C-alpha positions as a printed Julia matrix, in Angstrom:
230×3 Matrix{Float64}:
  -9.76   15.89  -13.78
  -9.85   12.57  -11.74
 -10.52   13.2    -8.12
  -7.55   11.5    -6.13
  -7.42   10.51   -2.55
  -4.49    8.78   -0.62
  -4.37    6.97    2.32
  -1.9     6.65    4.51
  -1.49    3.73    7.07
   0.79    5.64   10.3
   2.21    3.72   13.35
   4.69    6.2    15.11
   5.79    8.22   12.05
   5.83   11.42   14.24
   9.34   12.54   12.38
   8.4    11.52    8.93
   4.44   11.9     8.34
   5.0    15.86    7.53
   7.53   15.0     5.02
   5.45   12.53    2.96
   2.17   14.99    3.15
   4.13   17.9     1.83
   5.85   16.46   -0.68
   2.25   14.72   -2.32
   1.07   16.25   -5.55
  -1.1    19.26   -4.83
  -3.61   18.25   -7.46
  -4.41   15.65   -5.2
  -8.31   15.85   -3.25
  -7.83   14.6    -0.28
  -4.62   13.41    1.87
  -6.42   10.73    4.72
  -3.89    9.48    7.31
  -5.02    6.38   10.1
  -3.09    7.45   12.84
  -2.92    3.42   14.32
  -2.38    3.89   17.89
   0.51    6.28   17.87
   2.05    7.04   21.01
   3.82   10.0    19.58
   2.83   12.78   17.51
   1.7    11.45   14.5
  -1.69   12.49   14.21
  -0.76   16.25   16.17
   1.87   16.46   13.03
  -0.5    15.07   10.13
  -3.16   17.19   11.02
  -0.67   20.47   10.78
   0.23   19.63    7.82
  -3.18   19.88    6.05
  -4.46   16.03    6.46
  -7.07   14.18    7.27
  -6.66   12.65   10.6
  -8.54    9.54   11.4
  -7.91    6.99   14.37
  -7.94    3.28   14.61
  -6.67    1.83   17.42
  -6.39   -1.94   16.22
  -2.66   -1.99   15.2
  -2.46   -3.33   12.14
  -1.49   -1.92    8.47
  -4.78   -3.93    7.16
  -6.87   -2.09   10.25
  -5.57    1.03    8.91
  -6.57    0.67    5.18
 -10.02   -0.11    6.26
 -10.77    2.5     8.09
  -9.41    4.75    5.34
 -11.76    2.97    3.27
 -14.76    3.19    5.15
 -14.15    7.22    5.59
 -14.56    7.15    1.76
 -17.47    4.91    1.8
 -19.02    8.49    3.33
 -17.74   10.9     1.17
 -20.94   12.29   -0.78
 -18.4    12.36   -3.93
 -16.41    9.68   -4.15
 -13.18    9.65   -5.43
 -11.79    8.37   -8.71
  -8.83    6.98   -7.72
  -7.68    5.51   -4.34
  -3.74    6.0    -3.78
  -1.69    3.78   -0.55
   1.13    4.91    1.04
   3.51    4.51    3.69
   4.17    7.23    6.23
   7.54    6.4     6.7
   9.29    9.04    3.62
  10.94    5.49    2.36
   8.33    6.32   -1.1
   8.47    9.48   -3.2
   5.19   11.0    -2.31
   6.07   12.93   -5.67
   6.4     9.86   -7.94
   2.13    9.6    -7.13
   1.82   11.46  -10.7
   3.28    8.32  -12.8
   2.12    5.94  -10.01
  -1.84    7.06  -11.15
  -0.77    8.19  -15.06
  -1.6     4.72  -16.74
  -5.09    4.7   -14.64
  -5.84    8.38  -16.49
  -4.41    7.56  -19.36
  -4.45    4.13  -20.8
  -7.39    2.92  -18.43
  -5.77    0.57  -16.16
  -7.28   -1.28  -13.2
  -4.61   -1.64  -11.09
  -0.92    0.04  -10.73
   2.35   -1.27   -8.43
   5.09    1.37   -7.54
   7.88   -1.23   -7.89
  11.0    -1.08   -6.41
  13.76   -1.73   -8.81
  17.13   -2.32   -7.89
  18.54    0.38   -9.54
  16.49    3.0    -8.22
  16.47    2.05   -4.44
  18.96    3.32   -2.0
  21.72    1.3    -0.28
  19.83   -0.8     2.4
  16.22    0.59    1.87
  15.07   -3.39    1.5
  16.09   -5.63    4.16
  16.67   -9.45    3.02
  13.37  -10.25    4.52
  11.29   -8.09    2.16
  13.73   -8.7    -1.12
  13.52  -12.66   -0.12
  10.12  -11.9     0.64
   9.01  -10.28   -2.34
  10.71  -12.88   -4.14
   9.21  -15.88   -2.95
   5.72  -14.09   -2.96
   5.95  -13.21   -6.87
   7.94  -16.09   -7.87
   5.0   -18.11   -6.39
   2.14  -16.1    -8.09
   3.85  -15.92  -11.38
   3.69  -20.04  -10.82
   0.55  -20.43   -9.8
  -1.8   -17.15  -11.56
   0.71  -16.65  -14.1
   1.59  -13.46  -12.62
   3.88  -10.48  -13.85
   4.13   -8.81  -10.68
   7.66   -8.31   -9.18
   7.34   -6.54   -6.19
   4.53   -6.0    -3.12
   5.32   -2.64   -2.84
   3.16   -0.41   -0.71
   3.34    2.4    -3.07
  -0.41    1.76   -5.31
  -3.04    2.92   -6.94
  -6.38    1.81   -7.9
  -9.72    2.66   -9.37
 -11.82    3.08   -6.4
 -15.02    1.05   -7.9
 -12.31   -1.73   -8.43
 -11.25   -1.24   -5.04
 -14.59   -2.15   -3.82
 -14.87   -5.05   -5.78
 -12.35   -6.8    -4.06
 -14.52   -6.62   -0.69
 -10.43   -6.42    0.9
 -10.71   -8.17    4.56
  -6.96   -8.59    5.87
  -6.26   -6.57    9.23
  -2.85   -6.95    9.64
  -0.07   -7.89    7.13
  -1.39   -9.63    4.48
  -3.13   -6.39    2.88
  -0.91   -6.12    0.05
  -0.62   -9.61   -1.33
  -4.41   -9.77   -1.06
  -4.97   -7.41   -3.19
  -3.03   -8.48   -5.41
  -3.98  -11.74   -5.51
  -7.72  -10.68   -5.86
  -6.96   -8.12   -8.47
  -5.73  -11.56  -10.64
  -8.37  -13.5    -9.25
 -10.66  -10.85  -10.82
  -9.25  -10.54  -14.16
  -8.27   -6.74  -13.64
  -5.71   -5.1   -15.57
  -2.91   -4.05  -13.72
   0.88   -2.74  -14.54
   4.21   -2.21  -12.51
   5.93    1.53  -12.73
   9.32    1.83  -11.48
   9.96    4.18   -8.29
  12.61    5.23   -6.42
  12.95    4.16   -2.94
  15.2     5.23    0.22
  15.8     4.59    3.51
  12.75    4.68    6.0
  12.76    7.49    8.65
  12.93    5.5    12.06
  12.75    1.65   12.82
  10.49   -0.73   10.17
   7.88   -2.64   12.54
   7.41   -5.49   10.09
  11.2    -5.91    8.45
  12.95   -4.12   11.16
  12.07   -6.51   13.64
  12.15  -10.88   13.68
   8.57  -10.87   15.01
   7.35   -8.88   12.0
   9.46  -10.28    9.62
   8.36  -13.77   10.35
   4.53  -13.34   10.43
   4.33  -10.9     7.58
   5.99  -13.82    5.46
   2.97  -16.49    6.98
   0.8   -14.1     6.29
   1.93  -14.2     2.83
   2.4   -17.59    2.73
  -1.35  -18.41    3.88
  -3.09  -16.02    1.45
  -0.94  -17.32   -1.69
  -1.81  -21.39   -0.56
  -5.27  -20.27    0.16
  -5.87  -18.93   -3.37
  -4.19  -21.36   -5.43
  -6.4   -24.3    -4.19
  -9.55  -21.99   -4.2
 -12.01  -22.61   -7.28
């Protein structure tokens, strides 16, 4: 059986973070949240609910990931599969099965939980992230020949490919980065289709201007700085 961890990036998700934990697969290993300077109860609430806690005080959803990352780099065995998450319930913790099937099963690198139209709820996406994700994808499909529709935080990757990527952002660019490296190294990756809902609580990238406008430079900068890179 592959040996799955998640990670779980948490800034103030006191109301939600129980939600999301319980409703994860239980064949899942290991459950790590980053409590990232919570001023609430987060971490008190994580913890009761049978995660790992870890702290990181550098706000900053790349911060997070890191430190998630470097709490693996310790684990004596290492897992098989790395799955990301938001802490917010706006995922289905209990979509991570298809999310990691065509890793197990067909051997692929690389796997987006996208978020179709269809399947999300009424004003779960702001126009920031569906413009957003638009202009991001639209741009990679023109410059990588891309196939990727979304930048959803919902993901799942082999852990040795993980590494590979040597991943760097601290703050907002995390996704799009590793996405971008994941074409830049020739992985194989595929989209799966996941339902989506409103967040629990305020968004502190699209529910704010400030958030919205430097998650989309952030964007911005790492798409212009690998399409001129040789």
């Amino acid at each position: 059986m592959a040996k799955i961890d998640v990670v779980i990036p948490a800034y103030n998700e006191a109301d939600s973070i129980s939600r999301v934990i319980s409703d994860i697969p239980k064949d899942v290993r290991d459950i790590i949240v980053i409590n990232n300077d919570s001023t609430d109860n987060t971490a008190f609430n994580a913890q009761q609910a049978g995660a790992t806690v870890l702290h990181e005080n550098r706000r900053g959803y790349g911060y997070a990931c890191l430190k998630g990352m470097e709490y693996l780099s310790h684990k004596k065995h290492k897992p098989d599969i790395v799955v990301f998450l938001d802490g917010d319930y706006s995922d289905y913790p209990e979509e991570l099965t298809k999310i990691v099937a065509p890793i197990i099963e067909n051997n692929i690198d690389f796997v987006i939980g996208t978020r179709v139209k269809h399947l999300r709820e009424r004003g779960a996406m702001t126009f920031p992230q569906i413009f957003g994700n638009w202009l991001a994808t639209t741009l990679m499909a023109l410059f990588f020949r891309a196939k990727f529709t979304d930048l959803g935080p919902f993901r799942a990757i082999k852990y040795d490919k993980l590494l590979d990527l040597q991943m760097e952002d601290k703050t907002y660019g995390w996704t799009v980065e590793m996405q971008l490296k994941v074409l830049r190294q020739n992985l194989t990756y595929t989209e799966i289709p996941v339902h989506y809902r409103n967040r629990i609580g305020q968004s502190k990238v699209s529910g704010t201007i400030k958030g919205a406008i430097f998650a989309g430079i952030k964007i911005l900068v790492w798409i212009f700085k690998y399409s001129v890179k040789k």
